[in-house]
Structures are given as C-alpha cells and as structure tokens.
Tab-separated table of C-alpha atoms in Angstrom:
chain	number	residue	atom	x	y	z
A	1	MET	CA	0.000	0.000	0.000
A	2	GLY	CA	1.047	3.576	-0.535
A	3	ALA	CA	2.182	5.883	2.187
A	4	ALA	CA	-0.949	7.974	1.773
A	5	THR	CA	-3.168	5.298	3.251
A	6	GLY	CA	-0.556	3.775	5.542
A	7	SER	CA	1.048	0.352	5.382
A	8	VAL	CA	-0.614	-2.475	7.316
A	9	ALA	CA	1.485	-5.451	6.242
A	10	GLY	CA	3.353	-5.559	9.561
A	11	VAL	CA	0.136	-5.397	11.603
A	12	LEU	CA	-1.459	-8.157	9.524
A	13	ARG	CA	1.641	-10.323	9.826
A	14	SER	CA	1.771	-9.942	13.602
A	15	GLU	CA	-1.945	-10.760	13.894
A	16	ARG	CA	-1.439	-13.938	11.884
A	17	VAL	CA	1.443	-14.970	14.132
A	18	VAL	CA	-0.785	-14.427	17.173
A	19	LEU	CA	-3.530	-16.470	15.493
A	20	ARG	CA	-1.111	-19.357	14.879
A	21	ALA	CA	-0.124	-19.279	18.530
A	22	TYR	CA	-3.798	-19.323	19.547
A	23	VAL	CA	-4.547	-22.310	17.314
A	24	LEU	CA	-1.451	-24.265	18.392
A	25	PHE	CA	-2.087	-23.791	22.108
A	26	ARG	CA	-5.710	-24.776	21.645
A	27	LEU	CA	-4.727	-27.895	19.734
A	28	GLY	CA	-2.166	-28.635	22.430
A	29	GLY	CA	-4.951	-28.505	24.993
A	30	LEU	CA	-7.072	-30.903	22.926
A	31	LEU	CA	-4.109	-33.282	22.830
A	32	GLN	CA	-4.217	-33.279	26.630
A	33	VAL	CA	-7.891	-34.199	26.425
A	34	VAL	CA	-7.165	-37.138	24.104
A	35	ILE	CA	-4.377	-38.455	26.324
A	36	GLY	CA	-6.477	-38.177	29.457
A	37	ALA	CA	-9.637	-39.662	27.950
A	38	VAL	CA	-7.877	-42.608	26.320
A	39	THR	CA	-5.730	-43.567	29.288
A	40	THR	CA	-8.327	-43.130	32.039
A	41	PHE	CA	-11.728	-43.803	30.447
A	42	PRO	CA	-12.606	-46.660	32.867
A	43	HIS	CA	-12.767	-44.144	35.694
A	44	TYR	CA	-15.722	-42.220	34.220
A	45	GLN	CA	-19.091	-43.153	35.582
A	46	PRO	CA	-21.100	-43.141	33.476
A	47	LEU	CA	-18.769	-43.415	30.481
A	48	VAL	CA	-21.206	-41.622	28.167
A	49	ALA	CA	-20.938	-38.495	30.320
A	50	GLY	CA	-17.158	-38.441	29.896
A	51	VAL	CA	-17.526	-38.861	26.126
A	52	ALA	CA	-20.088	-36.059	26.030
A	53	LEU	CA	-17.748	-33.763	27.958
A	54	CYS	CA	-14.948	-34.494	25.492
A	55	ALA	CA	-17.314	-33.739	22.614
A	56	VAL	CA	-18.207	-30.359	24.126
A	57	VAL	CA	-14.554	-29.460	24.570
A	58	PHE	CA	-13.656	-30.492	21.020
A	59	GLY	CA	-16.716	-28.882	19.454
A	60	GLU	CA	-16.216	-25.524	21.110
A	61	SER	CA	-12.482	-25.522	20.420
A	62	PHE	CA	-12.885	-26.337	16.746
A	63	ALA	CA	-15.576	-23.659	16.435
A	64	LEU	CA	-13.256	-21.006	17.864
A	65	ILE	CA	-10.387	-22.169	15.630
A	66	ALA	CA	-12.642	-22.115	12.568
A	67	VAL	CA	-13.782	-18.550	13.315
A	68	GLY	CA	-10.176	-17.404	13.743
A	69	LEU	CA	-9.020	-19.037	10.522
A	70	ARG	CA	-11.929	-17.534	8.592
A	71	LEU	CA	-11.208	-14.050	9.960
A	72	ARG	CA	-7.432	-14.591	9.662
A	73	ARG	CA	-7.036	-13.240	13.184
A	74	VAL	CA	-7.837	-14.357	16.700
A	75	PRO	CA	-11.552	-14.912	17.435
A	76	PRO	CA	-13.655	-11.914	18.560
A	77	ARG	CA	-13.401	-10.932	22.198
A	78	ALA	CA	-17.032	-11.747	22.918
A	79	LEU	CA	-16.517	-15.383	21.881
A	80	VAL	CA	-13.332	-15.674	23.909
A	81	ALA	CA	-15.058	-14.189	26.953
A	82	ALA	CA	-17.803	-16.778	26.551
A	83	ASP	CA	-15.082	-19.413	26.234
A	84	ALA	CA	-13.817	-18.480	29.699
A	85	ALA	CA	-17.284	-19.172	31.147
A	86	VAL	CA	-17.529	-22.474	29.251
A	87	MET	CA	-14.073	-23.443	30.488
A	88	ALA	CA	-15.088	-22.794	34.086
A	89	GLY	CA	-18.207	-24.934	33.586
A	90	VAL	CA	-16.163	-27.761	32.029
A	91	LEU	CA	-13.844	-27.756	35.041
A	92	VAL	CA	-16.797	-28.093	37.414
A	93	VAL	CA	-18.473	-30.828	35.342
A	94	GLY	CA	-15.192	-32.677	34.829
A	95	GLY	CA	-14.582	-32.675	38.565
A	96	GLY	CA	-18.057	-34.116	39.084
A	97	LEU	CA	-17.293	-37.015	36.735
A	98	THR	CA	-13.992	-37.869	38.400
A	99	ASP	CA	-13.874	-39.871	41.600
A	100	ARG	CA	-11.850	-38.534	44.501
A	101	ALA	CA	-9.240	-41.289	44.252
A	102	HIS	CA	-8.259	-40.194	40.725
A	103	GLY	CA	-8.781	-36.456	41.074
A	104	HIS	CA	-5.054	-35.764	40.777
A	105	THR	CA	-4.492	-37.937	37.714
A	106	TRP	CA	-5.164	-37.700	33.975
A	107	ALA	CA	-8.739	-38.628	34.744
A	108	TYR	CA	-9.318	-34.925	35.449
A	109	PHE	CA	-8.228	-34.093	31.877
A	110	VAL	CA	-9.957	-30.721	31.766
A	111	TYR	CA	-7.333	-29.246	34.081
A	112	PRO	CA	-4.305	-29.558	31.721
A	113	PHE	CA	-6.554	-28.657	28.776
A	114	SER	CA	-7.780	-25.460	30.405
A	115	LEU	CA	-4.277	-24.432	31.460
A	116	LEU	CA	-3.126	-24.391	27.828
A	117	ALA	CA	-6.378	-22.908	26.552
A	118	SER	CA	-6.117	-19.996	29.009
A	119	VAL	CA	-3.218	-18.696	26.930
A	120	GLY	CA	-5.883	-17.537	24.455
A	121	PHE	CA	-7.126	-14.864	26.864
A	122	GLY	CA	-3.773	-13.102	26.723
A	123	LEU	CA	-3.535	-13.450	22.948
A	124	VAL	CA	-6.952	-11.908	22.282
A	125	PHE	CA	-7.391	-9.136	24.849
A	126	THR	CA	-5.123	-6.082	24.866
A	127	ARG	CA	-5.869	-4.868	28.404
A	128	LEU	CA	-4.142	-6.780	31.187
A	129	VAL	CA	-7.021	-6.242	33.618
A	130	SER	CA	-9.400	-7.991	31.176
A	131	VAL	CA	-6.944	-10.848	30.703
A	132	VAL	CA	-6.582	-11.398	34.455
A	133	ALA	CA	-10.341	-11.179	35.017
A	134	LEU	CA	-11.058	-13.837	32.394
A	135	ALA	CA	-8.275	-16.145	33.574
A	136	ALA	CA	-9.631	-15.844	37.111
A	137	LEU	CA	-12.873	-17.627	36.078
A	138	PRO	CA	-11.337	-21.044	35.309
A	139	ALA	CA	-8.789	-20.533	38.100
A	140	ALA	CA	-11.578	-20.068	40.649
A	141	ALA	CA	-13.612	-22.936	39.178
A	142	TYR	CA	-10.642	-25.272	39.452
A	143	ALA	CA	-9.774	-24.246	43.020
A	144	VAL	CA	-13.359	-24.646	44.269
A	145	THR	CA	-13.864	-27.976	42.483
A	146	ALA	CA	-10.507	-29.358	43.600
A	147	VAL	CA	-11.206	-28.519	47.252
A	148	THR	CA	-14.925	-29.393	47.494
A	149	ARG	CA	-15.206	-32.307	45.076
A	150	LEU	CA	-11.763	-33.893	44.785
A	151	GLY	CA	-10.589	-33.394	48.367
A	152	GLU	CA	-7.475	-31.392	47.535
A	153	PRO	CA	-6.189	-29.221	50.398
A	154	VAL	CA	-6.549	-25.466	49.988
A	155	TRP	CA	-2.833	-24.870	50.334
A	156	ASN	CA	-2.280	-27.064	47.259
A	157	ALA	CA	-5.326	-26.120	45.164
A	158	VAL	CA	-4.718	-22.384	45.286
A	159	PRO	CA	-1.121	-22.536	43.977
A	160	ASN	CA	-2.314	-24.952	41.253
A	161	SER	CA	-4.753	-22.307	40.051
A	162	VAL	CA	-2.078	-19.612	39.693
A	163	PRO	CA	-0.789	-20.934	36.299
A	164	TYR	CA	-4.060	-19.818	34.704
A	165	LEU	CA	-3.196	-16.212	35.514
A	166	ALA	CA	0.492	-16.650	34.680
A	167	ASN	CA	-0.145	-18.272	31.291
A	168	ALA	CA	-2.608	-15.589	30.270
A	169	ALA	CA	-0.367	-12.734	31.471
A	170	VAL	CA	2.725	-14.045	29.667
A	171	ALA	CA	0.713	-14.534	26.464
A	172	TRP	CA	-0.594	-10.964	26.818
A	173	ALA	CA	2.955	-9.595	27.094
A	174	VAL	CA	4.226	-11.589	24.103
A	175	ALA	CA	1.222	-10.714	21.920
A	176	GLY	CA	1.556	-7.044	22.833
A	177	ALA	CA	5.224	-7.065	21.831
A	178	LEU	CA	4.359	-8.712	18.508
A	179	ARG	CA	1.652	-6.176	17.751
A	180	ARG	CA	3.918	-3.249	18.636
A	181	THR	CA	6.592	-4.660	16.361
A	182	GLY	CA	4.062	-4.908	13.547
A	183	ARG	CA	2.974	-1.284	13.986
A	184	GLU	CA	6.564	-0.076	14.163
A	185	LEU	CA	7.376	-2.038	11.011
A	186	ASP	CA	4.500	-0.349	9.186
A	187	ILE	CA	5.605	3.091	10.374
A	188	ALA	CA	9.148	2.346	9.243
A	189	THR	CA	7.828	1.150	5.873
A	190	ASP	CA	5.763	4.310	5.399
A	191	THR	CA	8.743	6.468	6.362
A	192	ALA	CA	11.002	4.606	3.941
A	193	MET	CA	8.454	5.029	1.141
A	194	VAL	CA	8.203	8.762	1.807
A	195	LYS	CA	11.982	9.088	1.861
A	196	GLU	CA	12.237	7.085	-1.347
A	197	ALA	CA	9.674	9.341	-3.035
A	198	GLU	CA	11.510	12.438	-1.815
A	199	LEU	CA	14.813	11.042	-3.064
A	200	ALA	CA	13.300	10.236	-6.452
A	201	ALA	CA	11.845	13.746	-6.670
A	202	GLU	CA	15.193	15.271	-5.721
A	203	ARG	CA	16.973	13.196	-8.352
A	204	GLU	CA	14.455	14.327	-10.934
A	205	ARG	CA	14.885	17.956	-9.854
A	206	VAL	CA	18.657	17.650	-10.122
A	207	ARG	CA	18.328	16.132	-13.589
A	208	HIS	CA	16.029	18.932	-14.720
A	209	ALA	CA	18.269	21.542	-13.092
A	210	ARG	CA	21.285	20.138	-14.948
A	211	LEU	CA	19.396	20.346	-18.239
A	212	LEU	CA	18.283	23.908	-17.486
A	213	HIS	CA	21.821	24.899	-16.518
A	214	ASP	CA	23.449	23.392	-19.597
A	215	ARG	CA	20.918	24.713	-22.081
A	216	VAL	CA	18.563	27.496	-21.002
A	217	LEU	CA	20.565	29.243	-18.259
A	218	GLN	CA	23.755	29.551	-20.275
A	219	THR	CA	21.775	30.908	-23.223
A	220	LEU	CA	20.020	33.514	-21.064
A	221	GLU	CA	23.237	34.651	-19.395
A	222	THR	CA	24.994	34.887	-22.745
A	223	LEU	CA	22.165	36.976	-24.196
A	224	ALA	CA	22.163	39.267	-21.159
A	225	ARG	CA	25.962	39.681	-21.186
A	226	GLU	CA	26.569	40.228	-24.901
A	227	PRO	CA	25.274	43.322	-26.783
A	228	TRP	CA	22.851	41.325	-28.905
A	229	ILE	CA	19.702	42.685	-27.216
A	230	THR	CA	19.571	46.400	-27.819
A	231	ASP	CA	16.241	47.053	-26.117
A	232	PRO	CA	17.045	48.015	-22.485
A	233	GLY	CA	13.783	46.704	-21.090
A	234	LEU	CA	14.086	43.345	-22.789
A	235	ASN	CA	17.729	43.059	-21.793
A	236	ALA	CA	16.824	43.784	-18.149
A	237	HIS	CA	14.088	41.182	-18.289
A	238	VAL	CA	16.451	38.540	-19.662
A	239	ARG	CA	18.959	39.330	-16.902
A	240	ALA	CA	16.234	39.024	-14.273
A	241	GLU	CA	15.103	35.703	-15.642
A	242	ALA	CA	18.686	34.461	-15.658
A	243	VAL	CA	19.106	35.442	-11.988
A	244	TRP	CA	15.866	33.672	-11.071
A	245	LEU	CA	16.769	30.559	-13.045
A	246	ARG	CA	20.212	30.306	-11.473
A	247	GLY	CA	18.620	30.424	-7.999
A	248	PHE	CA	16.179	27.719	-9.039
A	249	VAL	CA	18.981	25.520	-10.384
A	250	ARG	CA	20.810	25.869	-7.065
A	251	GLY	CA	17.707	24.709	-5.211
A	252	GLU	CA	17.088	28.077	-3.579
A	253	ARG	CA	13.587	29.348	-2.808
A	254	THR	CA	12.206	31.493	-5.581
A	255	VAL	CA	10.408	33.657	-3.021
A	256	THR	CA	12.395	35.653	-0.488
A	257	GLY	CA	11.141	36.248	2.998
A	258	ASN	CA	10.377	32.601	3.893
A	259	GLY	CA	6.639	32.983	3.495
A	260	ASP	CA	6.433	36.456	5.120
A	261	LEU	CA	4.675	38.805	2.701
A	262	ALA	CA	6.330	42.048	3.791
A	263	SER	CA	9.815	40.533	3.735
A	264	GLY	CA	9.078	38.838	0.429
A	265	LEU	CA	8.078	42.120	-1.217
A	266	ALA	CA	11.150	43.851	0.189
A	267	GLY	CA	13.379	41.089	-1.183
A	268	LEU	CA	11.602	41.336	-4.511
A	269	ALA	CA	12.341	45.053	-4.685
A	270	GLU	CA	16.027	44.266	-4.132
A	271	ASP	CA	15.946	41.704	-6.922
A	272	MET	CA	14.382	44.179	-9.344
A	273	ALA	CA	16.900	46.863	-8.336
A	274	ARG	CA	19.687	44.624	-9.642
A	275	ILE	CA	18.244	44.917	-13.127
A	276	GLY	CA	17.789	48.684	-12.931
A	277	GLN	CA	14.180	48.944	-11.793
A	278	THR	CA	13.232	51.230	-8.889
A	279	VAL	CA	10.439	49.731	-6.773
A	280	GLU	CA	8.912	51.728	-3.927
A	281	VAL	CA	7.420	49.316	-1.368
A	282	HIS	CA	4.851	50.324	1.281
A	283	THR	CA	4.140	47.590	3.869
A	284	ALA	CA	3.864	49.523	7.157
A	285	GLN	CA	0.101	48.973	7.434
A	286	LEU	CA	0.525	45.296	6.593
A	287	ARG	CA	3.131	44.759	9.302
A	288	SER	CA	1.053	46.586	11.910
A	289	ALA	CA	-2.157	44.758	11.025
A	290	SER	CA	-0.397	41.378	10.908
A	291	GLU	CA	0.798	41.853	14.476
A	292	ARG	CA	-2.646	42.560	15.876
A	293	ALA	CA	-5.278	41.267	13.459
A	294	ALA	CA	-4.454	38.333	11.215
A	295	ARG	CA	-1.623	36.303	9.804
A	296	VAL	CA	-1.027	35.894	6.057
A	297	PRO	CA	-0.525	32.144	5.364
A	298	GLU	CA	2.754	31.205	3.742
A	299	GLU	CA	1.165	29.862	0.551
A	300	VAL	CA	-0.791	33.112	0.117
A	301	ALA	CA	2.305	35.236	0.729
A	302	ASP	CA	4.348	33.224	-1.760
A	303	ALA	CA	1.636	33.424	-4.424
A	304	LEU	CA	1.282	37.202	-4.004
A	305	VAL	CA	5.036	37.803	-4.136
A	306	GLU	CA	5.365	35.745	-7.319
A	307	ALA	CA	2.368	37.474	-8.880
A	308	THR	CA	3.903	40.838	-7.957
A	309	ARG	CA	7.170	39.737	-9.535
A	310	GLU	CA	5.325	39.030	-12.780
A	311	ALA	CA	3.569	42.412	-12.631
A	312	LEU	CA	6.891	44.239	-12.131
A	313	THR	CA	8.452	42.237	-14.953
A	314	ASN	CA	5.624	43.410	-17.196
A	315	VAL	CA	6.399	46.984	-16.192
A	316	VAL	CA	10.004	46.513	-17.312
A	317	LYS	CA	9.015	44.828	-20.575
A	318	HIS	CA	6.037	46.882	-21.709
A	319	ALA	CA	5.441	50.056	-19.664
A	320	GLY	CA	8.479	52.025	-20.800
A	321	THR	CA	9.358	53.052	-17.261
A	322	ALA	CA	11.814	51.851	-14.636
A	323	ARG	CA	9.725	52.937	-11.660
A	324	ALA	CA	6.803	51.242	-9.867
A	325	VAL	CA	5.040	51.477	-6.519
A	326	VAL	CA	4.016	48.357	-4.562
A	327	ARG	CA	1.615	48.638	-1.634
A	328	ALA	CA	0.423	45.849	0.694
A	329	GLU	CA	-2.459	46.213	3.152
A	330	LEU	CA	-4.478	43.985	5.433
A	331	ALA	CA	-8.062	44.833	6.321
A	332	GLY	CA	-11.409	43.145	6.781
A	333	GLY	CA	-9.904	39.675	6.772
A	334	ALA	CA	-8.375	40.208	3.314
A	335	VAL	CA	-4.845	40.964	2.134
A	336	MET	CA	-4.341	43.311	-0.815
A	337	VAL	CA	-1.203	43.934	-2.864
A	338	SER	CA	-1.180	46.554	-5.625
A	339	VAL	CA	1.355	47.517	-8.289
A	340	LEU	CA	1.177	50.980	-9.845
A	341	ASP	CA	3.299	52.422	-12.658
A	342	ASN	CA	3.140	55.630	-14.690
A	343	GLY	CA	4.121	53.977	-17.935
A	344	THR	CA	2.520	53.825	-21.340
A	345	GLY	CA	-0.540	51.867	-20.194
A	346	PHE	CA	-2.804	49.838	-22.480
A	347	ASP	CA	-6.401	48.936	-23.206
A	348	PRO	CA	-7.377	46.043	-20.838
A	349	THR	CA	-10.095	44.932	-23.292
A	350	THR	CA	-7.415	44.063	-25.831
A	351	LEU	CA	-5.385	41.968	-23.383
A	352	PRO	CA	-4.637	38.666	-25.152
A	353	PRO	CA	-5.485	35.453	-23.243
A	354	GLY	CA	-2.473	33.792	-21.676
A	355	SER	CA	-0.435	36.969	-21.374
A	356	GLY	CA	1.569	37.691	-18.250
A	357	LEU	CA	-1.149	39.785	-16.663
A	358	ASP	CA	-4.009	37.512	-17.611
A	359	GLY	CA	-2.218	34.198	-17.099
A	360	SER	CA	0.628	34.177	-14.592
A	361	ILE	CA	-0.820	36.809	-12.273
A	362	ARG	CA	-4.463	35.743	-12.304
A	363	ASP	CA	-3.630	32.041	-12.086
A	364	ARG	CA	-1.320	32.453	-9.107
A	365	VAL	CA	-3.754	34.604	-7.152
A	366	ALA	CA	-6.765	32.461	-8.055
A	367	GLY	CA	-4.831	29.428	-6.842
A	368	VAL	CA	-5.007	30.772	-3.271
A	369	GLY	CA	-8.619	31.916	-3.512
A	370	GLY	CA	-8.045	35.508	-4.598
A	371	ARG	CA	-8.904	37.739	-7.549
A	372	VAL	CA	-7.085	40.317	-9.663
A	373	THR	CA	-8.308	43.727	-10.856
A	374	ILE	CA	-6.478	45.530	-13.693
A	375	ASP	CA	-7.071	49.225	-14.427
A	376	SER	CA	-5.130	50.814	-17.266
A	377	THR	CA	-5.516	53.493	-19.914
A	378	PRO	CA	-3.181	54.115	-22.841
A	379	GLY	CA	-0.765	56.853	-21.852
A	380	ALA	CA	-1.888	56.893	-18.185
A	381	GLY	CA	-0.103	53.963	-16.584
A	382	THR	CA	-1.376	50.705	-15.109
A	383	TYR	CA	-2.803	49.697	-11.743
A	384	VAL	CA	-2.909	46.005	-10.775
A	385	GLU	CA	-4.669	44.986	-7.553
A	386	MET	CA	-4.477	41.455	-6.091
A	387	ARG	CA	-6.836	40.645	-3.215
A	388	VAL	CA	-7.123	37.408	-1.199
A	389	PRO	CA	-9.996	37.250	1.351
A	390	GLY	CA	-10.771	34.815	4.144
A	391	LEU	CA	-7.734	35.257	6.416
A	392	LYS	CA	-8.057	33.852	9.921
A	393	PRO	CA	-7.655	36.250	12.870
A	394	ARG	CA	-4.391	35.938	14.737
A	395	ASP	CA	-4.625	34.278	18.155
A	396	PRO	CA	-3.989	36.862	20.866
A	397	SER	CA	-0.646	36.574	22.591
A	398	PRO	CA	-0.508	35.519	26.256
A	399	LEU	CA	0.405	39.106	27.161
A	400	SER	CA	-2.634	40.427	25.302
A	401	LYS	CA	-4.850	37.900	27.036
A	402	GLU	CA	-3.510	39.008	30.413
A	403	ARG	CA	-4.175	42.669	29.549
A	404	GLU	CA	-7.717	41.871	28.412
A	405	ALA	CA	-8.332	39.921	31.623
A	406	GLY	CA	-6.948	42.779	33.696
A	407	SER	CA	-9.178	45.304	32.006
C-alpha cells in the first residue's frame, strides 16, 4: 500500500502470528484431552458423560479455531469471553465425573486442557485487567472444584490455580510485543516510502536543473551579457530571468522572505533593483495589522510575491518606465497587494489570453482563492490589484490575554 493510506502489512503479519499461537495452544490442549480420555476412560461413571464432555470441549475448540481461521485473526473478544465461562463450567463438570481417588491424575483431563487454553485470553485481549479477570474464572472454578469435590487441600489447590493467571499474562505480554513490532514495522515502511519518493523527486529535480543549466541558463546569461539585445527593457528582463533561473537551479527558494509577505516584497524590490528597476514598497500597514489582526498564510504570501514579480516584470518589458510602486495592506480579513506604474498603459479589453497579466498573475492569485483587478488606460499607466480574502484572525498573545483579563 502507498504511504498515503498507511502500510498495514506488519500489523497483519503480527496478527497472523498471534492467530497461529492461539490455534497451536488450543490444539495442544485438545491433545491433553485425548491423552487423558484414552488412558483413564474406565474411571468415568457413566462413560457416556465423559464422552459427552470431550465432545463439548472439542466442538467448542474447533468452532473457535474455525472462526479465527476464517477471519485470519484471533476470534472476537465476545466469543473468547464466553469461552472463559464455558471453560469454568467444564472444570466443574469434569470434577463431578472424576472420583476422589483419581482427582489428581489424567482422569481430570480438563485441568491440563484449560491451562493451555487460558493462553488464548492473553492473545486476544489487549488490556491486562481484562486478561486477568477472564483467567480468574477457570482458576476459581478449578480451586473450588478441587477442594470441594476432589478433596485437595486449599494450600495445594490455590497454587495450582495460579498458572491460569500466569499463562494468560505471559501470552498478553508476548502478543503485545508482537503487535507493537508490527505497527513499528509499518511506520518504518511508510517512512522509507516517503523518503524514497523524496529522493526520487530530488533526483528528478537535479536532472532537470542540470538540463536547465546546460541549455537554457547559459543561453540567457549569454544573451544578457553580450550586446545582442539592444532594447534596455528586454535586456533587463532577460537578466532578471537568468538570476531567477540560477537560484532555481541551485535549489534556492524562488520567493524571499520565507513565506512572510512584507519581507518577500522587500526582497523582490532588491531583486528588481539589480536589473535597474526602482520599486517603492509600502508595507507599514501590513506589518502593523499582521501583528494585531491576522496572519497571512505562507502559501498566500508566496503566491502574491510571485504574482507581484510578474507584474513588475511586465512593467520593465512593456510600460516604458523603470519605476513602480508596490503597496500591501491587510483589512477586513483580506490581504491586498497593488502595483502601480506611470508607464505607457494599455487597453485592458485588448489583453490577449495567456499573457503575463491575464495568465501568470491571475492564475497564481486564483490558486489561493483571490482575484485580480487591472485598471489601465493608454498613456496613463497601469494599476494592478491582487486581493485574497478569508484570512483567519491571529490568536492573541498571552500578554494580550492578560491585559484583556486585567481590564
């Protein structure tokens, strides 16, 4: 199974091991019944009652085994709890069929059978208190029957009943260790699968980065360095793209500020300054509002910074100006970033589909639940506004809570 749903192979394997142990101990108990019944049958009066008791023991045991094999795990807890009551009854009935002279021999075959069968309580139940409570039923039945019916002294009968509790408790500890190992194996498998997927993705990224470096990046840097592009705006754009691509090839984040919108916009302004563009950034209101009102999620901040980068790139390429103003505000549970330039402008109705403004900017902002408004007139510059609503209010700091409580 994939890591998304979680591996269960280890859990299933451990449950099957526990089931095998349950079946083998139960069959071992039935072997005790066979040995006792065959070697001591003359002591049962009447004989038909002893045969009937053996039939009950075999029938119930095979029924439990059949249920476990069909489910491919130990039988349900309700059946095993009922088995404890049946086992206690078998001990009482078996003691009634055995004369006092042979009460400490194989004639009382239900005692060794029930000792082995009590292991099942520990294999099925996961709480020790439940295991001990169930094992106490046959233990008490044996002790009472041995003392009152078979004449065994209390000081001997009570210690002989302790193995019921010990067998069940040891089985509980072993089964618990097996199940924990199965869960840990599944967790380790899921972790290994995630690591393998990450490694494969990193190898693929390195391969793509090598291809980009050897082909596209070298071409861009050559074009930006040599005097082949005479248009200043286009040359600046090529240089900016080359800087971005080199950072991508190195595995660096393409958004500065680590998910913080104000820092990201400031870093973006520095990037654009390297290619000769002057960007005036206003984020004072954003910083103030972020501290007291709401937090801009990292994915929203990254999307807005990248969309702003595309808008500024369009200014360099098409607006005929090297200046732009970026403003970021936070109000009414929405974050707004705008880009304003005093360039040549254009007619928004003639904007071709898939262009930088219509494609890269709108797609990025829409991807985080926002919308873009573009206002431009030929000869009067361009205004691009990106707004993302639905921000969650920031949790008040402990100090703020104390001040509110004090007021």
